Amino acid sequence: MFENVFHTLLGVWHIISLVIAIMVACVTAIVYWSKVKYWHMEMRLRLPWIGRIAAWTRDPGKNEEKSADNPNAVGFNAGERGVCGAYETYYGEHQPSEENFKRNLDYLGKADEADRSEKGLGIWLLMIVLMVIEASAFGYALAPFALTLATPNTAIVGAFFIGLVISIIALVLSEFAGRQLYRNGVVNKILSYESIRDGGDMTKTFNATIDDTYNDDGAKPFQQLLNRINVPIDKHGQPQRRFSIIIGYGIFIAGLAIAAFWVRTETLNQQEAMLVENPTAVVQSADDFPVAAGDEELPLPTDMAELSTNSSQKSAQDQIDAMHRASLVTFAVLSGLFCFIQFASTYLAFRHSFAGTYSRRAWELTHEYNSADEFVRYHRAKSAAIAQDAQSSLAKLQSLQDKVFRVNGKTKDDLRQNKDHRTFLRYVEEREIMAHNKHNRALGLESTRLLADYVTQTIKDLRTALNAKDNKKVWEITDV
């Protein structure tokens, strides 16, 4: 049976390879998601005929005019603002400082997760290999049962893909179960500080972020950890453990084990029944008692016929016993393999996960660098590369617009006005000025509102004091 399964799967290697390639591509995209997003953004911009640059070439939009927030606007049109805005998000992500690097490390340290990491591409590929092995094992276990429902090759391939689906479900459950186990461990760690909390509640004092990570420098370690973790809390605001996913995962594994055992038992019973019904077929297939070369068989004496029947029954029983032993060993090996793969998947999820709300982000920003200086140098180079890509896309849009004499009422002179000043870095500078002016105006409005409220309240208190002829109160209000 195993040889048949192996050769059948080998015959459809192109389908299996396609499935594995899709899984590898998905995992690669997840691990390098930021790079994939950047590549996708550039592809959407630069695609010929249907890309966004092509659309903005046909319809540049209205030029930006000077305003109170942007008094020195150079007149970016809508298309140019669209191109620059698409790159500005990524450009802004690569402007951190040495202080930012230190804040990330401080956050990870207080969350007690400085030594943890997310799963890299190598670990994900290992999990895919384990999942394919597990699917093959399920396919081997299910194939005999599935063979009764379709042609042998189709049944074996179908059994493999059913096993693959089961393996994917088991992988997802093991991932969430491992993460829940880790979070429960973090809650246990917090509760272990019970003796030093000085009567205080095990609740958050505030939700710490990377930017305000220094605000609780004087707090106890358990409080710093509480302020950063993302775990379930009870009605009193204290952390608590959860076991729902772990229990569901255990039920799934137990149900799967029972189902696999039932399938193997039913398959074995069916094969035994076939041998019992036709025991002589096994014997005669080995030519123990050859027939004559003519058309008719030679008649056997009574004692020889009896010996033949007994021999057939004994041979069938021996084969049934051997099948029992082989099936037992096979099932034990497959069960052990399944348990190992599930244990490995759960452990990897437990080891490579975070409980801190912003721990993963802090880890992503720091794990590739040995020092703050190396961190800053990398991001400077990366921001310069993004600025260069942005300027290249912007220049492409402006060049294509220049080739059009009239675009929705705009002439070449309109498009060329201040063209040398309409660069990506100028766009970033204008957006910073606009943000700064809006912030200052908002502060001014807030200050004016507070001052107006203060004056209104002061006048109200003064009138109340005058009506009450409370000279002392009047003196306190006016003595400024």
Short mmCIF file of C-alpha atoms in Angstrom, two decimals:
data_model
loop_
_atom_site.label_atom_id
_atom_site.label_comp_id
_atom_site.label_asym_id
_atom_site.label_seq_id
_atom_site.Cartn_x
_atom_site.Cartn_y
_atom_site.Cartn_z
CA MET A 1 0.00 0.00 0.00
CA PHE A 2 2.74 2.46 0.92
CA GLU A 3 4.44 1.87 -2.44
CA ASN A 4 1.17 2.55 -4.26
CA VAL A 5 0.63 5.78 -2.33
CA PHE A 6 4.20 6.90 -2.97
CA HIS A 7 4.10 6.20 -6.72
CA THR A 8 0.70 7.85 -7.10
CA LEU A 9 1.83 11.01 -5.30
CA LEU A 10 4.97 10.98 -7.42
CA GLY A 11 2.80 10.88 -10.51
CA VAL A 12 1.01 14.09 -9.52
CA TRP A 13 4.11 15.87 -8.28
CA HIS A 14 3.29 18.95 -10.39
CA ILE A 15 0.04 19.54 -8.46
CA ILE A 16 1.67 18.97 -5.09
CA SER A 17 4.61 21.18 -6.08
CA LEU A 18 2.19 23.96 -7.04
CA VAL A 19 0.45 23.72 -3.66
CA ILE A 20 3.76 23.78 -1.80
CA ALA A 21 4.98 26.72 -3.93
CA ILE A 22 1.82 28.68 -3.08
CA MET A 23 2.31 28.00 0.64
CA VAL A 24 5.98 29.06 0.44
CA ALA A 25 4.99 32.23 -1.43
CA CYS A 26 2.36 33.08 1.20
CA VAL A 27 4.80 32.52 4.05
CA THR A 28 7.48 34.60 2.32
CA ALA A 29 4.98 37.42 1.83
CA ILE A 30 4.02 37.29 5.52
CA VAL A 31 7.63 37.35 6.74
CA TYR A 32 8.65 40.16 4.37
CA TRP A 33 5.30 41.95 4.39
CA SER A 34 6.72 45.49 4.50
CA LYS A 35 8.85 44.84 1.41
CA VAL A 36 5.92 43.17 -0.34
CA LYS A 37 3.69 46.19 0.38
CA TYR A 38 6.32 48.56 -1.00
CA TRP A 39 6.74 46.47 -4.15
CA HIS A 40 2.96 46.30 -4.62
CA MET A 41 2.66 50.09 -4.21
CA GLU A 42 5.31 50.70 -6.85
CA MET A 43 3.72 48.18 -9.20
CA ARG A 44 0.33 49.90 -8.92
CA LEU A 45 1.95 53.23 -9.72
CA ARG A 46 4.15 52.18 -12.62
CA LEU A 47 2.02 49.64 -14.53
CA PRO A 48 1.75 50.77 -18.18
CA TRP A 49 -1.70 51.92 -19.42
CA ILE A 50 -3.57 50.87 -16.26
CA GLY A 51 -1.25 52.14 -13.50
CA ARG A 52 -2.03 55.20 -11.42
CA ILE A 53 0.70 57.23 -13.11
CA ALA A 54 -0.93 56.49 -16.46
CA ALA A 55 -4.29 57.67 -15.10
CA TRP A 56 -2.79 60.87 -13.64
CA THR A 57 -1.10 61.54 -16.96
CA ARG A 58 -4.52 61.77 -18.59
CA ASP A 59 -6.02 63.72 -15.67
CA PRO A 60 -3.42 65.58 -13.56
CA GLY A 61 -6.02 67.32 -11.42
CA LYS A 62 -6.00 70.76 -9.86
CA ASN A 63 -2.83 72.49 -8.72
CA GLU A 64 -2.50 73.13 -5.02
CA GLU A 65 -2.86 76.81 -4.11
CA LYS A 66 -1.27 78.78 -1.31
CA SER A 67 -3.11 78.76 1.99
CA ALA A 68 -2.69 79.71 5.63
CA ASP A 69 -1.32 76.25 6.40
CA ASN A 70 0.91 76.16 3.32
CA PRO A 71 1.84 79.77 2.44
CA ASN A 72 4.79 78.76 0.24
CA ALA A 73 3.05 76.13 -1.91
CA VAL A 74 4.77 75.50 -5.24
CA GLY A 75 1.61 74.11 -6.84
CA PHE A 76 1.72 70.30 -6.86
CA ASN A 77 -1.14 68.98 -8.96
CA ALA A 78 -3.34 66.12 -7.77
CA GLY A 79 -1.35 63.48 -9.67
CA GLU A 80 1.95 64.66 -8.23
CA ARG A 81 0.48 64.75 -4.74
CA GLY A 82 -0.78 61.20 -5.26
CA VAL A 83 2.65 59.90 -6.27
CA CYS A 84 4.49 61.69 -3.47
CA GLY A 85 1.87 60.71 -0.90
CA ALA A 86 2.23 57.03 -1.80
CA TYR A 87 5.95 57.15 -1.01
CA GLU A 88 5.71 59.52 1.96
CA THR A 89 4.28 56.82 4.25
CA TYR A 90 7.28 54.55 3.69
CA TYR A 91 9.71 57.46 3.80
CA GLY A 92 8.38 58.48 7.22
CA GLU A 93 8.91 54.97 8.60
CA HIS A 94 12.67 55.35 8.09
CA GLN A 95 13.25 58.58 10.03
CA PRO A 96 13.95 57.17 13.54
CA SER A 97 16.76 58.40 15.76
CA GLU A 98 19.12 56.83 18.27
CA GLU A 99 16.63 57.77 20.98
CA ASN A 100 13.94 55.83 19.13
CA PHE A 101 16.19 52.76 19.09
CA LYS A 102 16.73 53.06 22.85
CA ARG A 103 13.01 53.47 23.51
CA ASN A 104 12.25 50.27 21.61
CA LEU A 105 14.84 48.35 23.62
CA ASP A 106 13.48 49.83 26.84
CA TYR A 107 9.95 48.74 25.94
CA LEU A 108 11.08 45.19 25.20
CA GLY A 109 13.09 45.07 28.42
CA LYS A 110 10.19 46.19 30.61
CA ALA A 111 7.88 43.73 28.83
CA ASP A 112 10.47 41.02 29.64
CA GLU A 113 10.64 40.06 25.96
CA ALA A 114 14.07 41.28 24.95
CA ASP A 115 15.21 37.72 24.23
CA ARG A 116 12.20 36.71 22.14
CA SER A 117 11.62 36.84 18.39
CA GLU A 118 9.03 36.14 15.74
CA LYS A 119 9.31 33.16 13.42
CA GLY A 120 11.66 33.77 10.52
CA LEU A 121 11.45 32.37 7.01
CA GLY A 122 13.52 29.31 7.94
CA ILE A 123 11.17 28.29 10.75
CA TRP A 124 8.12 28.81 8.56
CA LEU A 125 9.65 26.65 5.81
CA LEU A 126 10.37 23.97 8.43
CA MET A 127 6.72 24.07 9.48
CA ILE A 128 5.62 23.69 5.85
CA VAL A 129 7.85 20.63 5.47
CA LEU A 130 6.39 19.14 8.65
CA MET A 131 2.89 19.91 7.41
CA VAL A 132 3.51 18.17 4.06
CA ILE A 133 4.92 15.13 5.90
CA GLU A 134 1.87 15.11 8.14
CA ALA A 135 -0.43 15.38 5.10
CA SER A 136 1.36 12.43 3.47
CA ALA A 137 0.89 10.40 6.65
CA PHE A 138 -2.80 11.24 6.71
CA GLY A 139 -3.01 10.36 3.02
CA TYR A 140 -1.49 6.96 3.73
CA ALA A 141 -3.97 6.38 6.56
CA LEU A 142 -6.99 7.54 4.59
CA ALA A 143 -6.10 6.07 1.19
CA PRO A 144 -7.45 2.52 1.79
CA PHE A 145 -10.76 3.93 2.93
CA ALA A 146 -10.90 6.42 0.05
CA LEU A 147 -10.02 3.72 -2.51
CA THR A 148 -13.53 2.32 -2.20
CA LEU A 149 -15.03 5.63 -3.30
CA ALA A 150 -13.06 6.39 -6.47
CA THR A 151 -10.33 5.16 -8.74
CA PRO A 152 -7.09 4.32 -6.91
CA ASN A 153 -5.05 7.29 -8.18
CA THR A 154 -7.84 9.80 -7.61
CA ALA A 155 -8.53 8.40 -4.15
CA ILE A 156 -4.89 8.60 -3.09
CA VAL A 157 -4.51 12.17 -4.36
CA GLY A 158 -7.81 13.12 -2.72
CA ALA A 159 -6.69 11.54 0.53
CA PHE A 160 -3.46 13.54 0.39
CA PHE A 161 -5.29 16.84 -0.04
CA ILE A 162 -7.78 15.96 2.68
CA GLY A 163 -4.78 15.27 4.89
CA LEU A 164 -3.30 18.62 3.82
CA VAL A 165 -6.46 20.47 4.86
CA ILE A 166 -6.46 18.66 8.21
CA SER A 167 -2.78 19.53 8.66
CA ILE A 168 -3.44 23.23 7.93
CA ILE A 169 -6.27 23.29 10.49
CA ALA A 170 -4.02 21.56 13.04
CA LEU A 171 -1.22 24.04 12.30
CA VAL A 172 -3.50 27.04 12.82
CA LEU A 173 -4.86 25.61 16.08
CA SER A 174 -1.36 24.77 17.33
CA GLU A 175 -0.25 28.34 16.55
CA PHE A 176 -3.05 29.91 18.59
CA ALA A 177 -2.72 27.31 21.35
CA GLY A 178 1.01 27.98 21.67
CA ARG A 179 0.41 31.73 21.87
CA GLN A 180 -2.25 31.22 24.53
CA LEU A 181 0.12 29.03 26.53
CA TYR A 182 2.73 31.78 26.42
CA ARG A 183 0.26 34.46 27.51
CA ASN A 184 -0.85 32.25 30.39
CA GLY A 185 2.79 31.94 31.37
CA VAL A 186 3.12 35.73 31.39
CA VAL A 187 0.05 36.00 33.65
CA ASN A 188 1.60 33.41 35.99
CA LYS A 189 4.78 35.48 36.08
CA ILE A 190 2.83 38.59 37.05
CA LEU A 191 0.89 36.74 39.74
CA SER A 192 4.18 35.45 41.17
CA TYR A 193 4.88 39.07 42.29
CA GLU A 194 1.89 38.88 44.65
CA SER A 195 4.09 39.14 47.75
CA ILE A 196 5.76 42.44 46.73
CA ARG A 197 2.82 44.43 45.39
CA ASP A 198 2.42 46.27 48.73
CA GLY A 199 -1.33 45.91 48.82
CA GLY A 200 -1.83 47.45 45.36
CA ASP A 201 -4.10 45.96 42.74
CA MET A 202 -2.70 43.93 39.87
CA THR A 203 -4.08 46.40 37.32
CA LYS A 204 -2.60 48.68 34.66
CA THR A 205 -1.77 52.22 35.64
CA PHE A 206 -1.70 53.22 31.94
CA ASN A 207 -1.29 51.59 28.52
CA ALA A 208 2.40 52.04 27.78
CA THR A 209 3.47 52.69 24.20
CA ILE A 210 6.95 52.90 22.72
CA ASP A 211 6.89 56.71 22.80
CA ASP A 212 5.99 56.95 26.52
CA THR A 213 7.89 53.90 27.72
CA TYR A 214 9.94 56.00 30.17
CA ASN A 215 6.86 57.19 32.09
CA ASP A 216 6.90 54.26 34.52
CA ASP A 217 10.63 54.04 35.16
CA GLY A 218 10.07 54.13 38.91
CA ALA A 219 7.39 51.42 38.96
CA LYS A 220 7.97 47.86 40.13
CA PRO A 221 8.80 45.24 37.47
CA PHE A 222 5.39 43.57 37.66
CA GLN A 223 3.69 46.95 37.13
CA GLN A 224 5.88 47.75 34.13
CA LEU A 225 5.01 44.34 32.68
CA LEU A 226 1.29 44.89 33.36
CA ASN A 227 1.37 48.23 31.57
CA ARG A 228 2.63 46.59 28.37
CA ILE A 229 1.06 43.16 27.99
CA ASN A 230 -2.04 42.35 25.98
CA VAL A 231 -3.79 39.58 27.92
CA PRO A 232 -7.41 38.96 28.99
CA ILE A 233 -8.54 40.75 32.14
CA ASP A 234 -11.32 39.95 34.61
CA LYS A 235 -14.11 42.25 35.78
CA HIS A 236 -11.73 43.83 38.31
CA GLY A 237 -9.21 44.75 35.61
CA GLN A 238 -6.69 42.13 36.69
CA PRO A 239 -5.00 39.69 34.27
CA GLN A 240 -6.37 36.19 34.01
CA ARG A 241 -5.53 33.01 32.15
CA ARG A 242 -7.63 31.58 29.35
CA PHE A 243 -7.81 27.96 28.18
CA SER A 244 -10.54 28.00 25.52
CA ILE A 245 -8.21 27.60 22.53
CA ILE A 246 -6.09 25.00 24.31
CA ILE A 247 -9.18 22.95 25.18
CA GLY A 248 -10.51 23.24 21.64
CA TYR A 249 -7.12 22.19 20.30
CA GLY A 250 -7.09 19.15 22.61
CA ILE A 251 -10.61 18.15 21.52
CA PHE A 252 -9.58 18.44 17.87
CA ILE A 253 -6.50 16.27 18.37
CA ALA A 254 -8.46 13.65 20.36
CA GLY A 255 -11.24 13.56 17.73
CA LEU A 256 -8.70 13.26 14.96
CA ALA A 257 -6.93 10.39 16.72
CA ILE A 258 -10.22 8.53 17.24
CA ALA A 259 -11.25 9.08 13.61
CA ALA A 260 -7.87 7.87 12.32
CA PHE A 261 -8.03 4.79 14.54
CA TRP A 262 -11.56 4.01 13.31
CA VAL A 263 -10.55 4.36 9.65
CA ARG A 264 -7.56 2.08 10.08
CA THR A 265 -9.65 -0.48 11.99
CA GLU A 266 -12.41 -0.54 9.36
CA THR A 267 -9.89 -0.86 6.55
CA LEU A 268 -8.12 -3.72 8.30
CA ASN A 269 -11.42 -5.52 8.97
CA GLN A 270 -12.34 -5.20 5.30
CA GLN A 271 -9.04 -6.71 4.18
CA GLU A 272 -9.38 -9.54 6.69
CA ALA A 273 -12.89 -10.31 5.44
CA MET A 274 -11.61 -10.56 1.87
CA LEU A 275 -8.91 -13.03 2.92
CA VAL A 276 -11.35 -15.15 4.92
CA GLU A 277 -13.84 -15.29 2.05
CA ASN A 278 -11.24 -16.37 -0.53
CA PRO A 279 -8.23 -17.97 1.22
CA THR A 280 -7.23 -20.14 -1.78
CA ALA A 281 -6.56 -17.10 -3.93
CA VAL A 282 -3.52 -16.26 -1.86
CA VAL A 283 -2.15 -19.75 -2.06
CA GLN A 284 -2.73 -20.39 -5.73
CA SER A 285 -1.27 -17.05 -6.67
CA ALA A 286 2.02 -18.41 -5.41
CA ASP A 287 1.69 -21.59 -7.57
CA ASP A 288 1.83 -23.96 -4.60
CA PHE A 289 -0.28 -26.43 -6.52
CA PRO A 290 0.23 -25.89 -10.27
CA VAL A 291 -2.40 -27.04 -12.70
CA ALA A 292 -1.81 -29.15 -15.81
CA ALA A 293 -0.77 -27.62 -19.08
CA GLY A 294 -4.02 -28.72 -20.70
CA ASP A 295 -7.46 -27.16 -20.53
CA GLU A 296 -8.61 -29.23 -17.54
CA GLU A 297 -7.14 -29.46 -14.06
CA LEU A 298 -5.88 -32.81 -12.80
CA PRO A 299 -8.16 -34.25 -10.09
CA LEU A 300 -6.54 -34.25 -6.65
CA PRO A 301 -6.78 -37.19 -4.27
CA THR A 302 -8.87 -36.69 -1.13
CA ASP A 303 -5.90 -36.42 1.20
CA MET A 304 -4.19 -33.90 -1.14
CA ALA A 305 -7.39 -31.81 -1.39
CA GLU A 306 -7.72 -31.76 2.39
CA LEU A 307 -4.06 -30.77 2.73
CA SER A 308 -4.59 -27.98 0.18
CA THR A 309 -7.59 -26.58 2.08
CA ASN A 310 -5.78 -26.68 5.43
CA SER A 311 -2.72 -25.06 3.88
CA SER A 312 -4.85 -22.28 2.36
CA GLN A 313 -6.55 -21.56 5.66
CA LYS A 314 -3.26 -21.53 7.51
CA SER A 315 -1.69 -19.24 4.89
CA ALA A 316 -4.66 -16.82 5.11
CA GLN A 317 -4.48 -16.80 8.90
CA ASP A 318 -0.73 -16.15 8.78
CA GLN A 319 -1.33 -13.25 6.42
CA ILE A 320 -4.06 -11.84 8.68
CA ASP A 321 -1.74 -12.06 11.69
CA ALA A 322 1.06 -10.37 9.73
CA MET A 323 -1.34 -7.66 8.60
CA HIS A 324 -2.37 -7.07 12.23
CA ARG A 325 1.23 -6.61 13.28
CA ALA A 326 2.10 -4.40 10.30
CA SER A 327 -1.00 -2.28 10.83
CA LEU A 328 -0.20 -1.88 14.52
CA VAL A 329 3.36 -0.80 13.80
CA THR A 330 2.26 1.53 11.00
CA PHE A 331 -0.41 3.15 13.15
CA ALA A 332 2.05 3.57 16.03
CA VAL A 333 4.62 5.22 13.73
CA LEU A 334 2.04 7.57 12.19
CA SER A 335 0.63 8.45 15.61
CA GLY A 336 4.09 9.19 16.94
CA LEU A 337 4.86 11.31 13.88
CA PHE A 338 1.61 13.24 14.28
CA CYS A 339 2.23 13.88 17.98
CA PHE A 340 5.78 15.05 17.29
CA ILE A 341 4.69 17.47 14.56
CA GLN A 342 1.92 18.93 16.74
CA PHE A 343 4.28 19.27 19.69
CA ALA A 344 6.89 20.97 17.50
CA SER A 345 4.33 23.38 16.01
CA THR A 346 2.94 24.29 19.43
CA TYR A 347 6.41 24.79 20.91
CA LEU A 348 7.49 27.04 18.03
CA ALA A 349 4.34 29.13 18.49
CA PHE A 350 5.02 29.29 22.24
CA ARG A 351 8.65 30.28 21.77
CA HIS A 352 8.19 32.76 18.93
CA SER A 353 5.37 35.05 20.01
CA PHE A 354 4.85 38.23 22.02
CA ALA A 355 2.44 39.24 24.75
CA GLY A 356 3.35 42.93 24.74
CA THR A 357 1.00 45.19 22.80
CA TYR A 358 3.84 46.84 20.86
CA SER A 359 6.58 44.26 21.46
CA ARG A 360 6.50 42.87 17.95
CA ARG A 361 6.84 46.34 16.44
CA ALA A 362 9.72 47.15 18.79
CA TRP A 363 11.39 43.86 17.86
CA GLU A 364 10.95 44.50 14.12
CA LEU A 365 12.65 47.88 14.48
CA THR A 366 15.65 46.68 16.46
CA HIS A 367 16.46 42.98 15.97
CA GLU A 368 18.62 43.43 12.87
CA TYR A 369 20.98 45.97 14.44
CA ASN A 370 23.76 45.67 17.00
CA SER A 371 23.84 49.34 18.00
CA ALA A 372 21.92 52.58 17.74
CA ASP A 373 24.48 53.95 15.29
CA GLU A 374 24.00 51.00 12.95
CA PHE A 375 20.24 51.44 13.30
CA VAL A 376 20.38 55.12 12.29
CA ARG A 377 22.78 54.53 9.38
CA TYR A 378 20.54 51.84 7.91
CA HIS A 379 17.42 53.99 8.07
CA ARG A 380 19.18 56.99 6.59
CA ALA A 381 20.27 54.87 3.64
CA LYS A 382 16.80 53.35 3.31
CA SER A 383 15.04 56.73 3.41
CA ALA A 384 17.45 58.05 0.77
CA ALA A 385 16.64 55.06 -1.46
CA ILE A 386 12.89 55.60 -1.04
CA ALA A 387 13.30 59.31 -1.82
CA GLN A 388 15.19 58.38 -4.96
CA ASP A 389 12.43 55.95 -6.03
CA ALA A 390 9.80 58.60 -5.31
CA GLN A 391 11.61 61.23 -7.34
CA SER A 392 11.99 58.76 -10.19
CA SER A 393 8.24 58.06 -10.24
CA LEU A 394 7.45 61.76 -9.95
CA ALA A 395 9.81 62.60 -12.82
CA LYS A 396 8.18 59.89 -14.92
CA LEU A 397 4.74 61.38 -14.31
CA GLN A 398 5.93 64.92 -15.11
CA SER A 399 7.67 63.71 -18.27
CA LEU A 400 4.53 61.94 -19.50
CA GLN A 401 2.43 65.00 -18.72
CA ASP A 402 4.85 67.20 -20.69
CA LYS A 403 4.26 65.07 -23.77
CA VAL A 404 0.58 65.99 -23.74
CA PHE A 405 -0.06 69.42 -25.24
CA ARG A 406 -3.43 69.86 -23.56
CA VAL A 407 -4.74 67.73 -20.72
CA ASN A 408 -8.24 68.65 -19.53
CA GLY A 409 -7.71 72.36 -20.25
CA LYS A 410 -4.11 72.53 -18.98
CA THR A 411 -1.32 73.61 -21.30
CA LYS A 412 2.34 72.69 -21.19
CA ASP A 413 3.13 76.07 -19.66
CA ASP A 414 0.77 75.36 -16.77
CA LEU A 415 2.37 71.98 -16.18
CA ARG A 416 5.91 73.34 -16.39
CA GLN A 417 5.34 76.18 -13.93
CA ASN A 418 7.61 75.66 -10.90
CA LYS A 419 8.38 72.18 -12.20
CA ASP A 420 11.98 72.29 -10.95
CA HIS A 421 10.70 73.03 -7.43
CA ARG A 422 8.04 70.32 -7.44
CA THR A 423 10.21 67.51 -6.07
CA PHE A 424 9.50 64.75 -3.58
CA LEU A 425 11.61 66.30 -0.83
CA ARG A 426 9.84 69.63 -1.36
CA TYR A 427 6.52 67.81 -0.98
CA VAL A 428 7.69 66.25 2.31
CA GLU A 429 8.85 69.68 3.53
CA GLU A 430 5.50 71.28 2.70
CA ARG A 431 3.62 68.52 4.52
CA GLU A 432 5.77 69.01 7.62
CA ILE A 433 5.13 72.78 7.50
CA MET A 434 1.38 72.17 7.12
CA ALA A 435 1.34 69.74 10.04
CA HIS A 436 3.33 72.19 12.17
CA ASN A 437 1.04 75.12 11.32
CA LYS A 438 -2.10 73.06 12.00
CA HIS A 439 -0.69 71.96 15.34
CA ASN A 440 0.17 75.52 16.31
CA ARG A 441 -3.24 76.77 15.24
CA ALA A 442 -4.93 74.01 17.24
CA LEU A 443 -2.84 74.97 20.28
CA GLY A 444 -3.74 78.62 19.76
CA LEU A 445 -7.44 77.82 19.56
CA GLU A 446 -7.21 75.67 22.68
CA SER A 447 -5.34 78.43 24.55
CA THR A 448 -7.92 81.01 23.43
CA ARG A 449 -10.75 78.75 24.59
CA LEU A 450 -9.11 78.18 27.99
CA LEU A 451 -8.47 81.91 28.41
CA ALA A 452 -12.04 82.76 27.44
CA ASP A 453 -13.37 80.19 29.90
CA TYR A 454 -11.11 81.61 32.62
CA VAL A 455 -12.21 85.20 31.99
CA THR A 456 -15.88 84.17 31.86
CA GLN A 457 -15.62 82.27 35.13
CA THR A 458 -13.68 85.12 36.79
CA ILE A 459 -16.33 87.67 35.83
CA LYS A 460 -19.04 85.34 37.08
CA ASP A 461 -17.26 84.85 40.43
CA LEU A 462 -16.66 88.60 40.75
CA ARG A 463 -20.32 89.42 40.17
CA THR A 464 -21.34 86.81 42.73
CA ALA A 465 -18.93 88.29 45.28
CA LEU A 466 -20.14 91.86 44.60
CA ASN A 467 -23.77 90.86 44.98
CA ALA A 468 -22.93 89.14 48.24
CA LYS A 469 -20.85 92.16 49.35
CA ASP A 470 -17.99 89.77 50.07
CA ASN A 471 -15.11 92.25 50.03
CA LYS A 472 -12.55 89.58 50.90
CA LYS A 473 -13.56 87.48 47.92
CA VAL A 474 -13.56 90.55 45.68
CA TRP A 475 -10.07 91.37 46.84
CA GLU A 476 -8.85 87.81 46.14
CA ILE A 477 -10.28 87.93 42.60
CA THR A 478 -8.94 91.37 41.71
CA ASP A 479 -5.55 90.97 43.42
CA VAL A 480 -3.56 89.73 40.41
#
